[in-house]
Coordinates of C-alpha atoms in Angstrom, one line a residue:
X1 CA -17.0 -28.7 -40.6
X2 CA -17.4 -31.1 -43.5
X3 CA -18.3 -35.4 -42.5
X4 CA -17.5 -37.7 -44.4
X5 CA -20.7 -39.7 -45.2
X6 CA -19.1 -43.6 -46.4
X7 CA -16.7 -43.5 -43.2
X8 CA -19.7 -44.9 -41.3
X9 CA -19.5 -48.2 -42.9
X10 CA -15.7 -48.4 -43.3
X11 CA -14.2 -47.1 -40.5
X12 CA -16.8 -46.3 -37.5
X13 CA -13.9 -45.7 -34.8
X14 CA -12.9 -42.5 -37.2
X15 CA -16.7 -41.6 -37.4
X16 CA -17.3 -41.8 -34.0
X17 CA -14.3 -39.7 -33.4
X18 CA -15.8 -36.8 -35.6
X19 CA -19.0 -36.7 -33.9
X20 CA -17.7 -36.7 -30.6
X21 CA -15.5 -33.7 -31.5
X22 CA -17.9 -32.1 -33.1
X23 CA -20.5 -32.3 -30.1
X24 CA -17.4 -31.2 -27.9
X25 CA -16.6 -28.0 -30.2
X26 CA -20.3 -26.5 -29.6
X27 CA -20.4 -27.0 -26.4
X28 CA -16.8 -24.7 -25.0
X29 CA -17.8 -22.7 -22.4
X30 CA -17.3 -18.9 -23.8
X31 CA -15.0 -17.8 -21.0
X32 CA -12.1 -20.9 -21.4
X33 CA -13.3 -23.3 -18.5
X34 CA -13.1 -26.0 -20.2
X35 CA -17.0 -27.6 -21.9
X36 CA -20.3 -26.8 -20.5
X37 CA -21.6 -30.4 -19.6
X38 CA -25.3 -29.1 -19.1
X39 CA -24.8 -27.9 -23.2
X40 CA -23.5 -31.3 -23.9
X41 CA -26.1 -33.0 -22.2
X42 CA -28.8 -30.9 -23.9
X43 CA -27.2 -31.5 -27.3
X44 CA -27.0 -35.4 -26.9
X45 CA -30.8 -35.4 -26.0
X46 CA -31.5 -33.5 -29.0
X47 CA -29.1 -36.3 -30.7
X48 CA -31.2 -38.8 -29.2
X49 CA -34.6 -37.4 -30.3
X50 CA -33.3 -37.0 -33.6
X51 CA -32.5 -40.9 -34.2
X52 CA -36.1 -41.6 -32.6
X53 CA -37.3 -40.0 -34.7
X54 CA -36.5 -42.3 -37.7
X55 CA -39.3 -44.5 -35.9
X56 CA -43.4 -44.3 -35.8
X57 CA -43.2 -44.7 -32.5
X58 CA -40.9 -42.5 -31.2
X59 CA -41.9 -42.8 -27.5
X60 CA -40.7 -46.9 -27.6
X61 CA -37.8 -45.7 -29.4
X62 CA -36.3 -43.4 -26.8
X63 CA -37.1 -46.0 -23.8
X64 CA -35.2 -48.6 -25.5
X65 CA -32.4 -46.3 -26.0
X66 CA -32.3 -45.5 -22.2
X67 CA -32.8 -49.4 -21.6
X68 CA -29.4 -50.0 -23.8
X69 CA -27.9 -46.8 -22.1
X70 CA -28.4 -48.1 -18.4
X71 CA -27.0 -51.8 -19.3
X72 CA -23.8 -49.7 -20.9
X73 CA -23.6 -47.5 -17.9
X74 CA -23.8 -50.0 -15.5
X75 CA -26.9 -48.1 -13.9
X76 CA -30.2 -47.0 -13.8
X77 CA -31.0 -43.2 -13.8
X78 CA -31.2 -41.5 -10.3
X79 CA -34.6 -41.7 -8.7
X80 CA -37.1 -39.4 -7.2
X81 CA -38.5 -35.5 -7.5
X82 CA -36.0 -33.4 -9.8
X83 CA -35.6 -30.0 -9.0
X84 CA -36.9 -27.3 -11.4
X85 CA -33.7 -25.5 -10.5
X86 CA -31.5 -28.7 -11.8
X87 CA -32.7 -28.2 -15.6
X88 CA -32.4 -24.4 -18.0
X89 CA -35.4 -22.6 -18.7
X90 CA -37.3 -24.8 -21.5
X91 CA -36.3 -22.3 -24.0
X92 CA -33.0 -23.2 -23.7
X93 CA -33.6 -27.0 -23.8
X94 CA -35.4 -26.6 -26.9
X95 CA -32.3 -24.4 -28.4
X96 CA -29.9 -26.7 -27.4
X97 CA -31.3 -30.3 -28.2
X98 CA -31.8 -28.4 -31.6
X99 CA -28.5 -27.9 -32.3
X100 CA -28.2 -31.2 -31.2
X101 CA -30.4 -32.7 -33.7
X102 CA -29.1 -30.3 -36.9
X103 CA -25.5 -31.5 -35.9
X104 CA -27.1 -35.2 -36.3
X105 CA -28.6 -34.6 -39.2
X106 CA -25.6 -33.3 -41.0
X107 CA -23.7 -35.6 -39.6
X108 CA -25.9 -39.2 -40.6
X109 CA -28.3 -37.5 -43.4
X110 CA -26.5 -39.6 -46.3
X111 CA -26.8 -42.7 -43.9
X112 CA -30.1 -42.8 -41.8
X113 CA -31.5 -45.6 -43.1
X114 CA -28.1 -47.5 -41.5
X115 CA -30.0 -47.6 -38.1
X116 CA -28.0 -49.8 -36.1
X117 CA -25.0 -48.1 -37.0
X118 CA -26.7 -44.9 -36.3
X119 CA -27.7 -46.3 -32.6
X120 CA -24.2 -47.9 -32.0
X121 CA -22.4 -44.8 -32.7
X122 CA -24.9 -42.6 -31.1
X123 CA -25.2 -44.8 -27.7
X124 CA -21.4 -45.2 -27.2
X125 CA -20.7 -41.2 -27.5
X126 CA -23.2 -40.7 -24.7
X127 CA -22.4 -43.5 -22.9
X128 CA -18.5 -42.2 -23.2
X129 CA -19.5 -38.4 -22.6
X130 CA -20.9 -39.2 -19.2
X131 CA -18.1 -41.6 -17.9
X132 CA -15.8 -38.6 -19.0
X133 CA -17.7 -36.3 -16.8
X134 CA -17.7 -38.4 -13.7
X135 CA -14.1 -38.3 -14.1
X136 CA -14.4 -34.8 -13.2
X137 CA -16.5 -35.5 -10.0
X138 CA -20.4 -35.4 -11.1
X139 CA -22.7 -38.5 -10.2
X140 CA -23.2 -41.2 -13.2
X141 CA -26.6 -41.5 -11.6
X142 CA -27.7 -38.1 -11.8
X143 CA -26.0 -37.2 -15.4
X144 CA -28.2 -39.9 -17.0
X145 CA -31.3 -38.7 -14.8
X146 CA -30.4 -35.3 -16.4
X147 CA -30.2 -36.7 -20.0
X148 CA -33.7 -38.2 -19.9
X149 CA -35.0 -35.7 -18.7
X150 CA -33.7 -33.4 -21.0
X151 CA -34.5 -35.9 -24.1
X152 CA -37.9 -36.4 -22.5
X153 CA -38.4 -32.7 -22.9
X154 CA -37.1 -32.5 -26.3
X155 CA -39.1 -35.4 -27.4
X156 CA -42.9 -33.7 -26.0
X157 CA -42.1 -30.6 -27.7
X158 CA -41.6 -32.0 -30.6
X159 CA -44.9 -34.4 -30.8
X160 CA -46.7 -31.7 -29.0
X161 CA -45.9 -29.1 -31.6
X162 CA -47.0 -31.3 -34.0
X163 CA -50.2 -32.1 -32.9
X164 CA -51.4 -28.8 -31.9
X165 CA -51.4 -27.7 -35.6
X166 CA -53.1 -30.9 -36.5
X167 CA -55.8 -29.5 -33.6
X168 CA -55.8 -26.1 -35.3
X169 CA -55.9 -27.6 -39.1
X170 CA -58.6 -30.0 -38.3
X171 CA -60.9 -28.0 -35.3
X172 CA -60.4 -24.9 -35.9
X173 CA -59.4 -24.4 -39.6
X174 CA -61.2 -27.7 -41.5
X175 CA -64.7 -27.7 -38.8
X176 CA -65.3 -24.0 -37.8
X177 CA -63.1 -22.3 -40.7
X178 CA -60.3 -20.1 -39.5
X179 CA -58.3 -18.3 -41.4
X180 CA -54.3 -19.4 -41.7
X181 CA -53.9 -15.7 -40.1
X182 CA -56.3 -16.6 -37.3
X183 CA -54.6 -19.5 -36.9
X184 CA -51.1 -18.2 -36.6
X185 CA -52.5 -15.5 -34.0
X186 CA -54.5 -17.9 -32.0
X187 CA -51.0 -20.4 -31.5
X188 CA -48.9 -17.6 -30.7
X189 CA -51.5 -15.8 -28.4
X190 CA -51.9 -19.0 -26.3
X191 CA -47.7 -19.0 -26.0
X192 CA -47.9 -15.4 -25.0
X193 CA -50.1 -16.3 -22.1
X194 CA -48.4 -19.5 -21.1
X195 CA -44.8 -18.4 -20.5
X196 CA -46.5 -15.0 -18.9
X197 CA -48.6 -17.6 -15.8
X198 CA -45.6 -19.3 -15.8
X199 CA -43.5 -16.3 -14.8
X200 CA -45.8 -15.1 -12.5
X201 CA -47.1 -12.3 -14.2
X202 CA -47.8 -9.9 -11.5
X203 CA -43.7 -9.2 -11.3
X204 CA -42.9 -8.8 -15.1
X205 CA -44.1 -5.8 -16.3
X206 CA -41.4 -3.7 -17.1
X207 CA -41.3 -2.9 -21.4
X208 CA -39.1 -1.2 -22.6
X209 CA -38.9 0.3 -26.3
X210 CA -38.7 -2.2 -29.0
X211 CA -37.0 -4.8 -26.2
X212 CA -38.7 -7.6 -24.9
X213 CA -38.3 -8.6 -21.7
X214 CA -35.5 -11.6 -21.3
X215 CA -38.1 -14.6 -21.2
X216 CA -40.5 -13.7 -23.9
X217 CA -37.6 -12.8 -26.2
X218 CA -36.2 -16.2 -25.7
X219 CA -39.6 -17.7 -26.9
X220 CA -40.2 -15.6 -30.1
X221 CA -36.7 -17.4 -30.8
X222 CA -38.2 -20.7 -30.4
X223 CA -41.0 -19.4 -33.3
X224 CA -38.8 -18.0 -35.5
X225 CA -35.9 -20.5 -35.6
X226 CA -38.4 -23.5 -36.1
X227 CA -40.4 -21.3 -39.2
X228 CA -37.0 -20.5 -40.5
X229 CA -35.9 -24.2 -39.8
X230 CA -38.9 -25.2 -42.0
X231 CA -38.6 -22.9 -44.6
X232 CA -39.5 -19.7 -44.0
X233 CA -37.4 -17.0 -45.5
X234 CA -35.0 -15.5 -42.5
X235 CA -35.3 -12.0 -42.1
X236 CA -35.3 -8.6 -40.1
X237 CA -39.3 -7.8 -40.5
X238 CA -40.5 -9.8 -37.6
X239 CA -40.9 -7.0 -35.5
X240 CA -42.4 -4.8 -38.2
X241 CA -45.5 -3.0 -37.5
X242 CA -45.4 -3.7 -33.8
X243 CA -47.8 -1.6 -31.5
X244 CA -45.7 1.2 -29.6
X245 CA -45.9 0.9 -25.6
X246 CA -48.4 3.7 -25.4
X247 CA -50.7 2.1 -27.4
X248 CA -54.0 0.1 -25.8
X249 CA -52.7 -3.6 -25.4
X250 CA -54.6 -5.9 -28.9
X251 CA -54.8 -9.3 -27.5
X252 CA -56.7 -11.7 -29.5
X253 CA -59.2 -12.3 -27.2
X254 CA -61.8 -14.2 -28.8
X255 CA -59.0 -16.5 -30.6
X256 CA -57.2 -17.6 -27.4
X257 CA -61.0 -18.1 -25.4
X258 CA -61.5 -20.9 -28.6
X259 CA -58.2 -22.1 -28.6
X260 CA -57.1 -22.7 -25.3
X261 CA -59.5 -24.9 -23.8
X262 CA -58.2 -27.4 -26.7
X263 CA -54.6 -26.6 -25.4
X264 CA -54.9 -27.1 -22.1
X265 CA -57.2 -30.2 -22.7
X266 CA -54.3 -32.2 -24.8
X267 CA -51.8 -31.1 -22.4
X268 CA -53.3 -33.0 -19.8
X269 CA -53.7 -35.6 -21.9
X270 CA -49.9 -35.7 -22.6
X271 CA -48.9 -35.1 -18.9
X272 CA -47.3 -31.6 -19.8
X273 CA -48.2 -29.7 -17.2
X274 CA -45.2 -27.0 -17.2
X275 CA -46.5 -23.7 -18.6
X276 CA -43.5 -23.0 -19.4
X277 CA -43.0 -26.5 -21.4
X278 CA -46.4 -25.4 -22.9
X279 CA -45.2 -22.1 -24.3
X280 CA -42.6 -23.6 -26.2
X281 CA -44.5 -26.6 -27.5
X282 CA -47.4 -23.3 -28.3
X283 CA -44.0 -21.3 -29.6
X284 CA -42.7 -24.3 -31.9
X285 CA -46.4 -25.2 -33.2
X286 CA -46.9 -21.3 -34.3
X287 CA -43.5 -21.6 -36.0
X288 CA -44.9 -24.6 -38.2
X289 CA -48.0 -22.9 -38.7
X290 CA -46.4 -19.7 -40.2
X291 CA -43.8 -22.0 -42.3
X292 CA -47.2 -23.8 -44.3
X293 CA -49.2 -20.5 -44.4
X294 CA -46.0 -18.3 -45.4
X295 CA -43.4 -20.8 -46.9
X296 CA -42.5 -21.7 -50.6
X297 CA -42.3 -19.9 -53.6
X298 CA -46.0 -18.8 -53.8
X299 CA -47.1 -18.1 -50.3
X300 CA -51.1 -18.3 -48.6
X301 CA -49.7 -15.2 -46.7
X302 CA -46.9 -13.0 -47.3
X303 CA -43.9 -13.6 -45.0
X304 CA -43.7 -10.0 -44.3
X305 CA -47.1 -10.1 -43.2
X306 CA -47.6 -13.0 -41.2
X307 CA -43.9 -12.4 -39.3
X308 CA -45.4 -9.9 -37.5
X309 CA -48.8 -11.0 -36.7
X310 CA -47.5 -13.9 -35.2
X311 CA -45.2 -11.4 -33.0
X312 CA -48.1 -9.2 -32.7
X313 CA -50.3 -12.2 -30.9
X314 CA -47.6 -13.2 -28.7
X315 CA -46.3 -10.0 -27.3
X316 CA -49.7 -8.4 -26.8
X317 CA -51.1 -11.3 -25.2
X318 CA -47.9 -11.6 -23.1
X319 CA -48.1 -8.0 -22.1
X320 CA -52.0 -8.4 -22.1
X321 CA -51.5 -10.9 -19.1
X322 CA -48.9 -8.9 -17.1
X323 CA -50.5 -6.1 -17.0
X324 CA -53.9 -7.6 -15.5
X325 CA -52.0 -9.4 -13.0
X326 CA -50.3 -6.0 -11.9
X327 CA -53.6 -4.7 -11.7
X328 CA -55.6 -7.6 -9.5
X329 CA -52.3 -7.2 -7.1
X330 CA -52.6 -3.4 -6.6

């Protein structure tokens, strides 16, 4: 699907048509019912995050956006305790406010620096998405409670990611010297073990073959699609070298005893206190991490190398964490 760039300016109805269809298209649900509305809400938060972005601080940037969204709405968001049940997985937030954001960028990368256009167009397509789908019978309420939330989530991975590899680069790398491998192992390691606690570990200890179980697949997706998104070459040799399942489990002990004291320590600083929130921030910082140390035309580490030690640290510290847990129930 091509956009055209100038039709901002001259004709924003047209524009705003475009985007619309174009958040519509990627969000059909795959057996003809019609479109997913928790996709499309998923995908405007990523939207959202996108065009806060543009700003230094992003944070004041998304609460006047939900400031000029509840004055369009007629509304404020619905209040009180949301159920963990009422949101995806945070895997599949971070996948879907990502295709959210490339779609934005595609669509406004000739234009950004237009910012109240940006914001108009952007603010009456989710302000016209949710009327649409309280036509079909869901609560106005509750669909923007479910947008902020969503954005919300988007946005902390996001900043989180980045700041846990300015940890690493300035802790562990610049004060007690790391390596960029050690780095990239000590990241991923900490995912491992987040999104394992978070699963409660003790019940997922089935491995079979070269498949990973459901969850943890999922968040070596998060790693690879943000290295790849950042430069990394795409490839099939991520899972190369991988340790057979009748092979001792190779955590990285020492690394994620150094690292993940720091981790935990700006998570509560940052009021993220989902472990499964935390893998994926973890997931997306190791995927930055291995773009810098294996990205560009003359790499620190070789792609082919560094692919699999960061699936290495991840899988064997996931599988490190079950397997204990199976263990101390017994």
């Amino acid at each position: 699907m091509t956009f055209d760039s100038a039709s901002i300016l001259t004709d924003k109805a047209a524009f705003t048509g475009q985007f619309v269809h174009a958040l519509v298209s990627k969000c059909r649900d795959n057996n003809g019912r019609g479109v997913d509305g928790m996709r499309l809400i998923q995908m405007m938060a990523g939207a959202i995050v996108e065009f806060t972005l543009l700003f230094d601080e992003s944070d004041r940037g998304v609460e006047a956006v939900y400031k000029h969204l509840a004055t369009m709405l007629g509304c404020e968001p619905q209040e009180g305790p949301i159920s963990d049940l009422a949101l995806p997985p945070s895997y599949i937030i971070d996948f879907r406010a990502e295709q959210g954001r490339e779609l934005t960028r595609r669509m406004f990368e000739d234009w950004l620096h237009c910012a109240y256009e940006f914001q108009d167009v952007l603010l009456f397509v989710c302000q016209q998405m949710i009327l649409n789908m309280e036509e079909d019978g869901q609560n106005r309420r509750d669909l923007f409670r479910l947008l902020i939330e969503c954005t919300n989530r988007c946005l902390g991975y996001e900043i989180a990611a980045q700041e846990l590899c300015d940890i690493v680069i300035e802790q562990k790398i610049g004060l007690e010297g790391w390596s960029l491998p050690e780095s990239i192992s000590g990241l991923s390691a900490v995912a491992g073990r987040a999104l394992a606690l978070s699963l409660n570990a003790y019940q997922q200890t089935a491995f079979r073959g070269a498949d990973l179980p459901e969850h943890l697949d999922r968040l070596t997706c998060v790693m690879t699609q943000e290295a790849v998104r950042l430069g990394l070459p795409a490839g099939s040799d991520w899972r190369f070298g991988l340790a057979a399942n009748d092979r001792p489990l190779d955590a990285p002990y020492e690394l994620i005893a150094s690292l993940e004291p720091l981790a935990r320590d700006f998570f509560r600083v940052i009021r993220m206190h989902n472990l499964m929130d935390q893998a994926v921030a973890s997931a997306k910082a190791t995927g930055r991490m291995l773009a810098v140390a294996a990205g560009g035309d003359r790499p620190e580490v070789e792609p082919v190398i560094a692919k699999p030690l960061a699936m290495a640290a991840m899988t064997e510290t996931y599988k490190t964490v079950c397997t204990q847990y199976a263990i101390m129930s017994m």
